[in-house]
CSV table of C-alpha atoms and ligand atoms in Angstrom, one decimal:
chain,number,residue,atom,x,y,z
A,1,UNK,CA,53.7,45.2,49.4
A,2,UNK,CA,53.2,43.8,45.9
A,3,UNK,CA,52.7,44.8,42.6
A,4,UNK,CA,49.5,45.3,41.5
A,5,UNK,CA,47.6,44.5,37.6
A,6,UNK,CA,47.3,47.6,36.3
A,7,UNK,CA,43.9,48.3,34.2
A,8,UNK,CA,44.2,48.7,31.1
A,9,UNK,CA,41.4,51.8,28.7
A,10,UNK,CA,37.8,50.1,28.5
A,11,UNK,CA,38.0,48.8,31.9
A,12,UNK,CA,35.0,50.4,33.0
A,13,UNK,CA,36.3,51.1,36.7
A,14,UNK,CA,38.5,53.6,35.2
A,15,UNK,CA,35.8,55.6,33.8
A,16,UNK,CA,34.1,56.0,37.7
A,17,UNK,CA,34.1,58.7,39.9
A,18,UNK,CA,36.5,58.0,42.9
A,19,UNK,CA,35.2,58.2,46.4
A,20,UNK,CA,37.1,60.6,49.0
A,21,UNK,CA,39.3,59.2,51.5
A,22,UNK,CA,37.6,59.5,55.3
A,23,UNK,CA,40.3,58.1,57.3
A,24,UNK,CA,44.2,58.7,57.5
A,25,UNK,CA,46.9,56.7,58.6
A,26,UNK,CA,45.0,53.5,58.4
A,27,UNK,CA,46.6,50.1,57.7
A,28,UNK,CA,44.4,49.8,54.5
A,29,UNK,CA,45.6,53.3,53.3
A,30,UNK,CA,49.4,52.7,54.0
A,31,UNK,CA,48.7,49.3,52.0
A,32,UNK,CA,47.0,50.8,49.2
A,33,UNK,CA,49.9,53.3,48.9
A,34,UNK,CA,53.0,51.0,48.7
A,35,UNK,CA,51.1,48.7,46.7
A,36,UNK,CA,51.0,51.8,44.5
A,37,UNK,CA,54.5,52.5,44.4
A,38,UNK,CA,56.2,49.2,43.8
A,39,UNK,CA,53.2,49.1,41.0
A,40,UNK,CA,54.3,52.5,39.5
A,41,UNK,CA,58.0,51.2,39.9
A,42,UNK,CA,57.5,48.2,38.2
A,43,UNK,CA,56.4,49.8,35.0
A,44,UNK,CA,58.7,52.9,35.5
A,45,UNK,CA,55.4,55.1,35.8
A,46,UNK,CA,55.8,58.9,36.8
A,47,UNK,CA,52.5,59.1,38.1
A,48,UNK,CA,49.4,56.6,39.5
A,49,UNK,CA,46.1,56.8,40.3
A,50,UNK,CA,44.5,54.4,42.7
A,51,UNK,CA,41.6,53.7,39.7
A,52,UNK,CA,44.4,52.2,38.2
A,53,UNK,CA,44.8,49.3,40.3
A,54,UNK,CA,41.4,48.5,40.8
A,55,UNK,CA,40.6,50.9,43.7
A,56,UNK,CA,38.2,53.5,43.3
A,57,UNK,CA,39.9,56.1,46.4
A,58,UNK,CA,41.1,59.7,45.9
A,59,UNK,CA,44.6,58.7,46.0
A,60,UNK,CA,46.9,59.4,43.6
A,61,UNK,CA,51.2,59.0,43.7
A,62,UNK,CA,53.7,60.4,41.3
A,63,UNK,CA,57.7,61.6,40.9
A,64,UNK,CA,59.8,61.7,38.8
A,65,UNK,CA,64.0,61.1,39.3
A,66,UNK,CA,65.8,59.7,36.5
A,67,UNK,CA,63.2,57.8,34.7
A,68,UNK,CA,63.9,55.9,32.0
A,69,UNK,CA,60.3,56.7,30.1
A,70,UNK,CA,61.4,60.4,30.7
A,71,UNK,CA,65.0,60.6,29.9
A,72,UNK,CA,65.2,64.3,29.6
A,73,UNK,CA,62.1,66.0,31.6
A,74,UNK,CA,62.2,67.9,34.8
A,75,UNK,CA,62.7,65.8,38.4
A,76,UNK,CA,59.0,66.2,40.1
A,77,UNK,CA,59.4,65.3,43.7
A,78,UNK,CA,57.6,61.5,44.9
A,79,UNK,CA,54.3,62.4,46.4
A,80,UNK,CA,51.3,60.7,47.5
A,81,UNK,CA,48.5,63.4,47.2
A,82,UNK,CA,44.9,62.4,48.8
A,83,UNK,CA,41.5,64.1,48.1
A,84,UNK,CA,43.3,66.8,45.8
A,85,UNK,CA,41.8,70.1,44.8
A,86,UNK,CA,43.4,72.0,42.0
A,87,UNK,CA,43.0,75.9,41.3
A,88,UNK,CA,44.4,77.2,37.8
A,89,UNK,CA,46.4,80.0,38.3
A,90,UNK,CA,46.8,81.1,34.6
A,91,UNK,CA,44.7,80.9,31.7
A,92,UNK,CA,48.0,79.8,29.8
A,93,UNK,CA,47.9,76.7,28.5
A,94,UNK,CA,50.4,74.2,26.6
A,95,UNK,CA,50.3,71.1,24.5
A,96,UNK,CA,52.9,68.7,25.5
A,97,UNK,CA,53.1,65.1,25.3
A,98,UNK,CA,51.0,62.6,27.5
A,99,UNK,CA,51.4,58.2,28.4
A,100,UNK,CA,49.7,56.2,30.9
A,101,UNK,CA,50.0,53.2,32.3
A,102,UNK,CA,46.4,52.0,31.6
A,103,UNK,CA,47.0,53.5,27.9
A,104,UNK,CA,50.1,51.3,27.4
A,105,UNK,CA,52.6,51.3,24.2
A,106,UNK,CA,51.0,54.8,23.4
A,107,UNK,CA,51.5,58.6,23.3
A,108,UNK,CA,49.1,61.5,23.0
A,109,UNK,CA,49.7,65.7,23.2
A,110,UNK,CA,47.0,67.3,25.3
A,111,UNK,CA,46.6,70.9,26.2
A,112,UNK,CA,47.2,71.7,29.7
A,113,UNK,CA,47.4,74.7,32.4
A,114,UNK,CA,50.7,75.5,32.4
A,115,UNK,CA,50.5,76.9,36.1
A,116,UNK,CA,48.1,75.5,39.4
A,117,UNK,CA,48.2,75.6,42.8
A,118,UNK,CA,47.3,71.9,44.4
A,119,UNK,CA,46.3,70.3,47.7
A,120,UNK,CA,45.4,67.8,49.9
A,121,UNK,CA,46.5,65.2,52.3
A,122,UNK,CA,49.4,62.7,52.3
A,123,UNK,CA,48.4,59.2,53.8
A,124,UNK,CA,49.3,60.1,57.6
A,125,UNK,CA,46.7,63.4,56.8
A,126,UNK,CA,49.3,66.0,56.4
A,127,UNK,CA,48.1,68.8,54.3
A,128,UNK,CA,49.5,69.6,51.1
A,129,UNK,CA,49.3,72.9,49.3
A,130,UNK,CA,52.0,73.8,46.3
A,131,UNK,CA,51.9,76.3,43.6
A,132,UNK,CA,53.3,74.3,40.6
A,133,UNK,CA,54.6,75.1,36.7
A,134,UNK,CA,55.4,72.9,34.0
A,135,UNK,CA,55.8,69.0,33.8
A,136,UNK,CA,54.8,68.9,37.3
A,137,UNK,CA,51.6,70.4,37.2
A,138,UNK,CA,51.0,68.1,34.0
A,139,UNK,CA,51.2,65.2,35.6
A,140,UNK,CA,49.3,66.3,38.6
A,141,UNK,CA,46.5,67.2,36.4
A,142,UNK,CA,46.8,64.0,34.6
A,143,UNK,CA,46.5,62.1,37.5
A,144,UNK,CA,43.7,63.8,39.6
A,145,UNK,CA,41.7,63.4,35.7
A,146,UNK,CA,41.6,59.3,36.6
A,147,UNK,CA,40.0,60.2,39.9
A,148,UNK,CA,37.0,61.6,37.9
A,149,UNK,CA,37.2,59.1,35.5
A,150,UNK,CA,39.0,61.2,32.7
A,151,UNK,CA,42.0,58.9,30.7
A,152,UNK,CA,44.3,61.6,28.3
A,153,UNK,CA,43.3,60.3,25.3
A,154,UNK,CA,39.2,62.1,26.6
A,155,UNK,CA,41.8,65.6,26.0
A,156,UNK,CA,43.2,65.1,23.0
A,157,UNK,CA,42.2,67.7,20.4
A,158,UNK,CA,44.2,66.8,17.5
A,159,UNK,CA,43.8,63.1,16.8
A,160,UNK,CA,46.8,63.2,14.7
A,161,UNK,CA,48.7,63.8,17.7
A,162,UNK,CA,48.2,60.0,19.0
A,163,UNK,CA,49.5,57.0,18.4
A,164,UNK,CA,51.7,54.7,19.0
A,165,UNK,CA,54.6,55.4,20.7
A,166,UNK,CA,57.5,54.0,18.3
A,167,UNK,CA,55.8,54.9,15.0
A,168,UNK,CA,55.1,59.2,16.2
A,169,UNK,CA,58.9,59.0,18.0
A,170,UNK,CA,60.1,57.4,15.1
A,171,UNK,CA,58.4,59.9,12.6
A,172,UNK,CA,59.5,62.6,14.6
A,173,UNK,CA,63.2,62.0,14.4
A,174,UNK,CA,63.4,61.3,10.5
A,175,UNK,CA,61.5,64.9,10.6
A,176,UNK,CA,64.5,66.2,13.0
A,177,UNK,CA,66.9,65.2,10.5
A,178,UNK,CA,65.7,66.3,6.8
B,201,LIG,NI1,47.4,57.8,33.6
């Protein structure tokens, strides 16, 4: 296990399409994935896609306990999610505030399903199938987006609504007060 560089926007890896996974509960796939997790751990990530690191797989991880970049979102339970396929089950959608890993030191709001059903495999081929809401189907759609080669800030309507993330927080809370 080891942590793993993590790709930073304009590395042109993370603009491919990922390949599917065709074997389960390999050595190489059980590597990949806890490589993925102490990666995501060391930079108290809620969410990673195997892009991110280098590898171009339909793999992606993600949960979310008490995280210190979230400090007051809902808990999303720690998944590893393989080949995923997600339906939208509303046309509802809702702008809420996006960071990644590969997009570091920043913050972008991007419009969203608010409601989805998602599945696939974990890494021993169990199947995965989960009607989700909220935060959690945020990041799940943020994180299948890097297996097609989709970063947030490709979403983001409102250009105003990026930047960095000390100057918008910042700005925010002066407004919160006045
Ligand atoms: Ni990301």
């Amino acid at each position: 296990m080891s942590v793993r560089q993590v790709l930073r926007m304009g590395a042109p890896g993370l603009l491919e399409v990922s390949s599917s996974v065709t074997e389960f509960d390999s050595d190489a796939l059980h590597q990949l994935v806890a490589d993925m997790f102490d990666t995501m751990a060391s930079y108290s990530g809620a969410g990673l896609a195997a892009p991110q690191i280098g590898v171009n797989q339909r793999v992606v991880i993600f949960g979310v306990e008490k995280n210190p970049r979230y400090p007051d979102i809902e808990e999303v339970p720690t998944t590893v999610l393989i080949n995923p396929e997600i339906e939208f089950l509303s046309d509802e959608t809702e702008l809420g505030w996006e960071g990644c890993l590969s997009v570091p030191g920043m913050r972008g709001a991007v419009e969203r399903c608010t409601h989805i059903r998602y599945r696939g495999y974990d890494e021993y081929g169990r199947e995965i199938d989960r009607q989700v809401k909220g935060f959690h189907a945020r990041v799940v759609q943020h994180e299948v987006d890097h297996l097609d080669g989709i970063l947030y800030p490709m979403r983001i309507d409102d250009m105003s609504l990026f930047g960095f993330e000390k100057e918008l927080f910042a700005e925010s809370e002066q407004d919160q007060e006045s």
